[in-house]
Amino acid sequence: MQFTEEFFDAGLYRVDTDSVKWDECRRAHGEGALPMWVADMDFPSPPAVTEALLKRAAHPTYGYTELTERHNAALAAFWRDRHGLSFAGEAVTLLPCVISGLKTAIHTLTAPGDSVVIMSPVYGPFRFSVEATGRTLADAPLKKDAAGRYTMDLDAVEARLREGARLVLLCSPHNPVGRAWTREELEELMAVCGRYGAYVCSDEIHADFVFSPQRFVPLLSVQKERVVSLCAPSKTFNLAGLQIASAVCVDEALRAAFRKTLEANGVTSGNLMGLVAAEAAYNEGRGWLDALLRYLDRNRAALREEVRAQLPRAVLTPLEATYLGWLDLTACGLTCRELTERTEKAGVIFTEGTFFGEEAGEGHMRINIACPRRNIPEAVRRLKTALEQGG
Ligand SMILES: Cc1ncc(COP(=O)(O)O)c(C=O)c1O
């Protein structure tokens, strides 16, 4: 099958598929609302995934399975070929989702009341996971330049470690600010962590969405000790509903401790359909993924162009990675709540900046561009209308 521009332009009709992104949006905002929020894609998954699922489902036995080793080998081969990182299948621990991996790392490496470092603005469940486990947030907000590009504030990270934090939750690539951290940046972060013996849990769920000339640098290629990396086929191949993710950990003591926590919480295996889908995706979805990345790269250009033409007061953070644009609308003088009221009325749904940090995200909106390209000018036009016409 050819994965042409037309394949992605055609998109996917997702209404009445129990899609959070589409069905919840319709219920709350009506038929015409355009959902540009939840981070999944309005494109079909690779046909090889659907074929593998149908084939497996056709055999009416869904008992305990021994697919884990094959899955882990497929995952390792995919990471070796696409990201130049080699690890053995034994380094992989299956998880139901990436956020369960973040929480497992927190439970394993800290005690109630300990502080955990995050760098806001960052995907909300980083903050929620720290709070839900009874730990204390130690925020080291990212720094931002006039062009809207973000960098880590390593002085702030070091200050949090000096105050006692021993675990850093890293988002790499970073959602929502679209950074692909460079090797130098990651080395500097690890040098700071090394001074305090701190651990890093690196959420690498967006690893496959890095646009040339940037490259994704796995944290495990910088350092293996005191690092656990979380990855999944869910963003890459649009499989979030199948609930499958992995923790890759080469540090044996850390891996054993991480697995002990998982076991104590009753998580002991992956699910059959998730494993089948992931294996097919890693082995046979690569052509689809290359074509998707070319399409998303043009969506990225389309978003830049529309924002430049229609929203002169907005600052669009340079999108090096992920399919999530980060728009600074603070020049409009509106809070996220006010922005949301207006955009909902104008028929377009974004993710509020404050989901990523009460302070660091205020006045910002995140826009998901993993959709047929025609939706991008339309979403920006509706945002422009919302800003001009008011509530
Ligand atoms: C950085 C990041 N981590 C984790 C997740 C969620 O992953 P999961 O559904 O596997 O918990 C997302 C989803 O948007 C994300 O952007």
CSV table of N, CA and C in Angstrom, one decimal, residues 72-200:
chain,number,residue,atom,x,y,z
A,72,ASN,N,9.4,-7.8,23.0
A,72,ASN,CA,10.6,-7.1,23.5
A,72,ASN,C,11.7,-7.1,22.4
A,73,ALA,N,11.8,-8.2,21.6
A,73,ALA,CA,12.8,-8.2,20.6
A,73,ALA,C,12.5,-7.2,19.5
A,74,ALA,N,11.2,-7.2,19.1
A,74,ALA,CA,10.7,-6.2,18.1
A,74,ALA,C,11.0,-4.8,18.5
A,75,LEU,N,10.6,-4.5,19.8
A,75,LEU,CA,10.9,-3.2,20.3
A,75,LEU,C,12.3,-2.8,20.3
A,76,ALA,N,13.2,-3.7,20.7
A,76,ALA,CA,14.6,-3.5,20.7
A,76,ALA,C,15.2,-3.2,19.3
A,77,ALA,N,14.7,-4.0,18.4
A,77,ALA,CA,15.2,-3.9,17.0
A,77,ALA,C,14.8,-2.5,16.4
A,78,PHE,N,13.5,-2.1,16.7
A,78,PHE,CA,13.0,-0.8,16.3
A,78,PHE,C,13.9,0.3,16.8
A,79,TRP,N,14.2,0.3,18.1
A,79,TRP,CA,15.0,1.3,18.7
A,79,TRP,C,16.4,1.3,18.2
A,80,ARG,N,16.9,0.1,18.0
A,80,ARG,CA,18.3,0.1,17.4
A,80,ARG,C,18.3,0.7,16.0
A,81,ASP,N,17.4,0.4,15.2
A,81,ASP,CA,17.4,0.8,13.8
A,81,ASP,C,17.0,2.3,13.7
A,82,ARG,N,16.1,2.8,14.5
A,82,ARG,CA,15.6,4.1,14.3
A,82,ARG,C,16.3,5.1,15.2
A,83,HIS,N,16.8,4.7,16.4
A,83,HIS,CA,17.4,5.6,17.3
A,83,HIS,C,18.8,5.3,17.7
A,84,GLY,N,19.4,4.2,17.1
A,84,GLY,CA,20.8,3.8,17.3
A,84,GLY,C,21.1,3.4,18.7
A,85,LEU,N,20.0,2.9,19.4
A,85,LEU,CA,20.2,2.5,20.8
A,85,LEU,C,20.0,1.0,20.9
A,86,SER,N,21.1,0.3,21.4
A,86,SER,CA,21.0,-1.1,21.6
A,86,SER,C,20.7,-1.5,23.0
A,87,PHE,N,19.8,-2.4,23.2
A,87,PHE,CA,19.5,-2.9,24.6
A,87,PHE,C,19.0,-4.3,24.4
A,88,ALA,N,19.2,-5.2,25.4
A,88,ALA,CA,18.7,-6.6,25.3
A,88,ALA,C,17.2,-6.6,25.7
A,89,GLY,N,16.5,-7.6,25.2
A,89,GLY,CA,15.1,-7.7,25.5
A,89,GLY,C,14.8,-7.8,27.0
A,90,GLU,N,15.8,-8.3,27.8
A,90,GLU,CA,15.6,-8.4,29.2
A,90,GLU,C,15.5,-7.0,29.9
A,91,ALA,N,16.0,-6.0,29.2
A,91,ALA,CA,15.9,-4.7,29.8
A,91,ALA,C,14.5,-4.1,29.8
A,92,VAL,N,13.6,-4.8,29.1
A,92,VAL,CA,12.3,-4.2,28.9
A,92,VAL,C,11.3,-4.8,29.9
A,93,THR,N,10.5,-3.9,30.5
A,93,THR,CA,9.4,-4.3,31.4
A,93,THR,C,8.1,-3.7,30.8
A,94,LEU,N,7.1,-4.6,30.7
A,94,LEU,CA,5.9,-4.1,30.1
A,94,LEU,C,5.0,-3.3,31.1
A,95,LEU,N,4.3,-2.3,30.5
A,95,LEU,CA,3.5,-1.5,31.4
A,95,LEU,C,2.1,-1.3,30.6
A,96,PRO,N,1.1,-1.0,31.4
A,96,PRO,CA,-0.2,-0.7,30.7
A,96,PRO,C,-0.2,0.6,30.0
A,97,CYS,N,0.6,1.6,30.5
A,97,CYS,CA,0.7,2.9,29.8
A,97,CYS,C,1.9,3.6,30.4
A,98,VAL,N,2.3,4.7,29.8
A,98,VAL,CA,3.5,5.4,30.2
A,98,VAL,C,3.3,6.0,31.6
A,99,ILE,N,2.1,6.5,31.8
A,99,ILE,CA,1.9,7.2,33.1
A,99,ILE,C,2.1,6.2,34.3
A,100,SER,N,1.7,5.0,34.1
A,100,SER,CA,1.9,4.0,35.1
A,100,SER,C,3.4,3.8,35.4
A,101,GLY,N,4.2,4.0,34.3
A,101,GLY,CA,5.6,3.9,34.5
A,101,GLY,C,6.2,5.1,35.3
A,102,LEU,N,5.6,6.3,35.1
A,102,LEU,CA,6.1,7.4,35.9
A,102,LEU,C,5.8,7.2,37.3
A,103,LYS,N,4.6,6.7,37.6
A,103,LYS,CA,4.1,6.5,39.0
A,103,LYS,C,5.0,5.4,39.6
A,104,THR,N,5.3,4.4,38.8
A,104,THR,CA,6.1,3.3,39.4
A,104,THR,C,7.5,3.8,39.7
A,105,ALA,N,8.0,4.7,38.9
A,105,ALA,CA,9.4,5.2,39.2
A,105,ALA,C,9.3,6.1,40.5
A,106,ILE,N,8.2,6.8,40.6
A,106,ILE,CA,8.1,7.7,41.8
A,106,ILE,C,8.0,6.8,43.1
A,107,HIS,N,7.2,5.7,43.0
A,107,HIS,CA,7.0,4.8,44.1
A,107,HIS,C,8.3,4.1,44.5
A,108,THR,N,9.1,3.8,43.4
A,108,THR,CA,10.3,3.0,43.6
A,108,THR,C,11.4,3.8,44.2
A,109,LEU,N,11.5,5.1,43.8
A,109,LEU,CA,12.7,5.8,44.1
A,109,LEU,C,12.5,6.9,45.1
A,110,THR,N,11.3,7.1,45.6
A,110,THR,CA,11.1,8.1,46.6
A,110,THR,C,10.1,7.6,47.6
A,111,ALA,N,10.1,8.3,48.7
A,111,ALA,CA,9.1,8.0,49.8
A,111,ALA,C,8.1,9.1,49.9
A,112,PRO,N,6.9,8.8,50.5
A,112,PRO,CA,5.9,9.9,50.7
A,112,PRO,C,6.5,11.1,51.3
A,113,GLY,N,6.2,12.3,50.8
A,113,GLY,CA,6.8,13.5,51.3
A,113,GLY,C,8.0,14.0,50.6
A,114,ASP,N,8.7,13.1,49.9
A,114,ASP,CA,9.9,13.5,49.2
A,114,ASP,C,9.5,14.4,48.0
A,115,SER,N,10.5,15.1,47.5
A,115,SER,CA,10.1,16.0,46.4
A,115,SER,C,10.7,15.4,45.1
A,116,VAL,N,10.0,15.7,44.0
A,116,VAL,CA,10.3,15.1,42.7
A,116,VAL,C,10.3,16.3,41.7
A,117,VAL,N,11.4,16.3,40.9
A,117,VAL,CA,11.6,17.5,40.0
A,117,VAL,C,10.8,17.3,38.7
A,118,ILE,N,10.1,18.3,38.3
A,118,ILE,CA,9.5,18.4,37.0
A,118,ILE,C,9.9,19.8,36.4
A,119,MET,N,9.8,19.9,35.1
A,119,MET,CA,10.1,21.2,34.4
A,119,MET,C,8.9,21.7,33.7
A,120,SER,N,8.2,22.6,34.3
A,120,SER,CA,7.0,23.1,33.7
A,120,SER,C,7.3,24.2,32.6
A,121,PRO,N,6.5,24.4,31.6
A,121,PRO,CA,5.2,23.6,31.4
A,121,PRO,C,5.5,22.2,30.9
A,122,VAL,N,4.8,21.3,31.4
A,122,VAL,CA,5.0,19.9,31.0
A,122,VAL,C,3.7,19.1,31.1
A,123,TYR,N,3.5,18.1,30.3
A,123,TYR,CA,2.3,17.2,30.3
A,123,TYR,C,1.8,17.1,31.7
A,124,GLY,N,0.5,17.5,31.9
A,124,GLY,CA,-0.1,17.6,33.2
A,124,GLY,C,0.1,16.4,34.1
A,125,PRO,N,-0.1,15.1,33.6
A,125,PRO,CA,0.1,14.0,34.4
A,125,PRO,C,1.4,13.8,35.1
A,126,PHE,N,2.4,14.6,34.7
A,126,PHE,CA,3.7,14.6,35.5
A,126,PHE,C,3.4,15.2,36.8
A,127,ARG,N,2.8,16.3,36.8
A,127,ARG,CA,2.4,17.0,38.1
A,127,ARG,C,1.4,16.2,38.9
A,128,PHE,N,0.4,15.7,38.2
A,128,PHE,CA,-0.7,14.9,38.8
A,128,PHE,C,-0.1,13.6,39.5
A,129,SER,N,0.9,13.0,38.8
A,129,SER,CA,1.5,11.8,39.3
A,129,SER,C,2.2,12.0,40.6
A,130,VAL,N,2.9,13.2,40.7
A,130,VAL,CA,3.6,13.5,41.9
A,130,VAL,C,2.6,13.7,43.0
A,131,GLU,N,1.6,14.5,42.7
A,131,GLU,CA,0.6,14.8,43.7
A,131,GLU,C,-0.2,13.5,44.2
A,132,ALA,N,-0.5,12.7,43.2
A,132,ALA,CA,-1.4,11.5,43.5
A,132,ALA,C,-0.6,10.5,44.4
A,133,THR,N,0.7,10.5,44.3
A,133,THR,CA,1.5,9.6,45.1
A,133,THR,C,2.0,10.2,46.4
A,134,GLY,N,1.5,11.3,46.8
A,134,GLY,CA,1.8,11.9,48.1
A,134,GLY,C,3.2,12.5,48.1
A,135,ARG,N,3.8,12.8,47.0
A,135,ARG,CA,5.1,13.4,47.0
A,135,ARG,C,4.9,14.9,46.8
A,136,THR,N,6.0,15.6,46.9
A,136,THR,CA,6.0,17.1,46.8
A,136,THR,C,6.6,17.5,45.4
A,137,LEU,N,5.9,18.5,44.8
A,137,LEU,CA,6.4,19.0,43.5
A,137,LEU,C,7.6,19.9,43.7
A,138,ALA,N,8.7,19.6,43.0
A,138,ALA,CA,9.8,20.5,43.0
A,138,ALA,C,10.0,21.0,41.5
A,139,ASP,N,9.4,22.1,41.2
A,139,ASP,CA,9.3,22.6,39.9
A,139,ASP,C,10.6,23.4,39.5
A,140,ALA,N,11.2,23.0,38.4
A,140,ALA,CA,12.3,23.8,37.8
A,140,ALA,C,11.9,24.3,36.4
A,141,PRO,N,11.1,25.4,36.4
A,141,PRO,CA,10.5,25.7,35.1
A,141,PRO,C,11.5,25.9,34.0
A,142,LEU,N,11.1,25.6,32.8
A,142,LEU,CA,11.9,25.8,31.6
A,142,LEU,C,12.1,27.3,31.4
A,143,LYS,N,13.2,27.6,30.7
A,143,LYS,CA,13.5,29.0,30.4
A,143,LYS,C,13.0,29.2,28.9
A,144,LYS,N,12.6,30.4,28.6
A,144,LYS,CA,12.1,30.7,27.3
A,144,LYS,C,12.7,31.9,26.7
A,145,ASP,N,13.1,31.9,25.4
A,145,ASP,CA,13.6,33.1,24.8
A,145,ASP,C,12.6,33.8,24.0
A,146,ALA,N,13.0,35.0,23.4
A,146,ALA,CA,12.0,35.8,22.7
A,146,ALA,C,11.3,35.1,21.6
A,147,ALA,N,11.9,34.2,20.9
A,147,ALA,CA,11.3,33.5,19.8
A,147,ALA,C,10.4,32.3,20.3
A,148,GLY,N,10.3,32.2,21.6
A,148,GLY,CA,9.4,31.2,22.2
A,148,GLY,C,10.1,29.8,22.3
A,149,ARG,N,11.4,29.8,22.1
A,149,ARG,CA,12.1,28.5,22.3
A,149,ARG,C,12.5,28.3,23.7
A,150,TYR,N,12.3,27.0,24.2
A,150,TYR,CA,12.6,26.7,25.6
A,150,TYR,C,13.9,25.9,25.8
A,151,THR,N,14.5,26.2,26.9
A,151,THR,CA,15.6,25.4,27.3
A,151,THR,C,15.5,25.0,28.8
A,152,MET,N,16.3,24.0,29.2
A,152,MET,CA,16.2,23.6,30.7
A,152,MET,C,16.9,24.6,31.5
A,153,ASP,N,16.4,24.9,32.7
A,153,ASP,CA,17.1,25.8,33.6
A,153,ASP,C,17.9,24.8,34.6
A,154,LEU,N,19.1,24.6,34.3
A,154,LEU,CA,19.8,23.6,35.1
A,154,LEU,C,20.2,24.1,36.5
A,155,ASP,N,20.3,25.5,36.6
A,155,ASP,CA,20.5,26.0,37.9
A,155,ASP,C,19.3,25.7,38.8
A,156,ALA,N,18.1,25.9,38.2
A,156,ALA,CA,16.9,25.6,39.0
A,156,ALA,C,16.9,24.1,39.3
A,157,VAL,N,17.2,23.2,38.4
A,157,VAL,CA,17.2,21.8,38.7
A,157,VAL,C,18.2,21.5,39.8
A,158,GLU,N,19.4,22.1,39.7
A,158,GLU,CA,20.4,21.9,40.8
A,158,GLU,C,19.9,22.4,42.1
A,159,ALA,N,19.2,23.5,42.1
A,159,ALA,CA,18.7,24.0,43.4
A,159,ALA,C,17.7,23.1,44.0
A,160,ARG,N,16.8,22.5,43.1
A,160,ARG,CA,15.8,21.5,43.7
A,160,ARG,C,16.5,20.3,44.2
A,161,LEU,N,17.6,19.8,43.6
A,161,LEU,CA,18.4,18.7,44.1
A,161,LEU,C,19.1,19.0,45.4
A,162,ARG,N,19.6,20.2,45.4
A,162,ARG,CA,20.3,20.6,46.6
A,162,ARG,C,19.3,20.7,47.8
A,163,GLU,N,18.1,21.0,47.5
A,163,GLU,CA,17.0,21.0,48.5
A,163,GLU,C,16.6,19.6,48.9
A,164,GLY,N,17.0,18.6,48.2
A,164,GLY,CA,16.7,17.3,48.6
A,164,GLY,C,16.1,16.3,47.6
A,165,ALA,N,15.6,16.9,46.5
A,165,ALA,CA,15.0,16.0,45.5
A,165,ALA,C,16.0,15.0,45.0
A,166,ARG,N,15.5,13.7,44.7
A,166,ARG,CA,16.4,12.7,44.2
A,166,ARG,C,15.9,12.0,42.9
A,167,LEU,N,14.8,12.5,42.4
A,167,LEU,CA,14.2,12.0,41.2
A,167,LEU,C,13.8,13.2,40.3
A,168,VAL,N,14.2,13.0,39.0
A,168,VAL,CA,13.8,14.0,38.0
A,168,VAL,C,12.9,13.3,37.0
A,169,LEU,N,11.8,13.9,36.7
A,169,LEU,CA,10.9,13.4,35.6
A,169,LEU,C,11.2,14.2,34.4
A,170,LEU,N,11.8,13.6,33.4
A,170,LEU,CA,12.1,14.3,32.1
A,170,LEU,C,11.1,14.0,31.0
A,171,CYS,N,10.7,15.0,30.3
A,171,CYS,CA,9.9,14.7,29.1
A,171,CYS,C,10.7,14.9,27.9
A,172,SER,N,11.0,13.9,27.1
A,172,SER,CA,12.0,13.9,26.1
A,172,SER,C,11.6,13.0,24.9
A,173,PRO,N,11.2,13.7,23.7
A,173,PRO,CA,11.0,15.1,23.5
A,173,PRO,C,9.9,15.7,24.4
A,174,HIS,N,9.9,17.0,24.5
A,174,HIS,CA,9.1,17.6,25.5
A,174,HIS,C,7.7,18.0,25.0
A,175,ASN,N,6.7,17.6,25.6
A,175,ASN,CA,5.3,18.0,25.4
A,175,ASN,C,5.0,18.9,26.6
A,176,PRO,N,4.6,20.2,26.3
A,176,PRO,CA,4.1,20.7,25.1
A,176,PRO,C,5.1,21.7,24.3
A,177,VAL,N,6.3,21.8,24.7
A,177,VAL,CA,7.1,22.9,24.1
A,177,VAL,C,7.9,22.4,22.9
A,178,GLY,N,7.7,21.1,22.5
A,178,GLY,CA,8.2,20.7,21.2
A,178,GLY,C,9.7,20.6,21.1
A,179,ARG,N,10.4,20.6,22.2
A,179,ARG,CA,11.9,20.5,22.1
A,179,ARG,C,12.4,19.0,22.0
A,180,ALA,N,13.4,18.9,21.1
A,180,ALA,CA,14.1,17.6,21.0
A,180,ALA,C,15.4,17.9,21.7
A,181,TRP,N,15.6,17.5,22.9
A,181,TRP,CA,16.8,17.8,23.7
A,181,TRP,C,18.1,17.3,23.0
A,182,THR,N,19.1,18.1,22.9
A,182,THR,CA,20.3,17.7,22.3
A,182,THR,C,21.2,16.9,23.2
A,183,ARG,N,22.1,16.2,22.6
A,183,ARG,CA,23.0,15.4,23.5
A,183,ARG,C,23.7,16.2,24.5
A,184,GLU,N,24.2,17.4,24.1
A,184,GLU,CA,24.8,18.3,25.1
A,184,GLU,C,23.9,18.7,26.2
A,185,GLU,N,22.7,19.0,25.9
A,185,GLU,CA,21.7,19.4,27.0
A,185,GLU,C,21.5,18.2,28.0
A,186,LEU,N,21.4,17.0,27.4
A,186,LEU,CA,21.1,15.8,28.2
A,186,LEU,C,22.4,15.5,29.0
A,187,GLU,N,23.6,15.7,28.4
A,187,GLU,CA,24.8,15.4,29.2
A,187,GLU,C,24.9,16.4,30.4
A,188,GLU,N,24.6,17.6,30.1
A,188,GLU,CA,24.7,18.6,31.2
A,188,GLU,C,23.7,18.3,32.3
A,189,LEU,N,22.5,17.8,31.9
A,189,LEU,CA,21.5,17.5,32.9
A,189,LEU,C,22.0,16.3,33.8
A,190,MET,N,22.6,15.3,33.1
A,190,MET,CA,23.0,14.1,33.8
A,190,MET,C,24.2,14.4,34.7
A,191,ALA,N,25.0,15.4,34.3
A,191,ALA,CA,26.1,15.8,35.1
A,191,ALA,C,25.6,16.4,36.4
A,192,VAL,N,24.6,17.3,36.3
A,192,VAL,CA,24.0,17.9,37.5
A,192,VAL,C,23.4,16.8,38.4
A,193,CYS,N,22.7,15.8,37.8
A,193,CYS,CA,22.0,14.8,38.6
A,193,CYS,C,23.1,13.9,39.2
A,194,GLY,N,24.2,13.7,38.5
A,194,GLY,CA,25.3,12.9,39.0
A,194,GLY,C,25.9,13.4,40.3
A,195,ARG,N,25.9,14.8,40.4
A,195,ARG,CA,26.5,15.4,41.6
A,195,ARG,C,25.7,15.0,42.9
A,196,TYR,N,24.4,14.7,42.7
A,196,TYR,CA,23.5,14.4,43.8
A,196,TYR,C,23.1,13.0,43.9
A,197,GLY,N,23.6,12.1,42.9
A,197,GLY,CA,23.2,10.7,42.9
A,197,GLY,C,21.7,10.6,42.5
A,198,ALA,N,21.2,11.6,41.8
A,198,ALA,CA,19.7,11.6,41.5
A,198,ALA,C,19.4,10.7,40.3
A,199,TYR,N,18.2,10.2,40.3
A,199,TYR,CA,17.7,9.3,39.2
A,199,TYR,C,16.9,10.1,38.2
A,200,VAL,N,16.8,9.6,37.0
A,200,VAL,CA,16.0,10.3,36.0
A,200,VAL,C,15.1,9.3,35.4
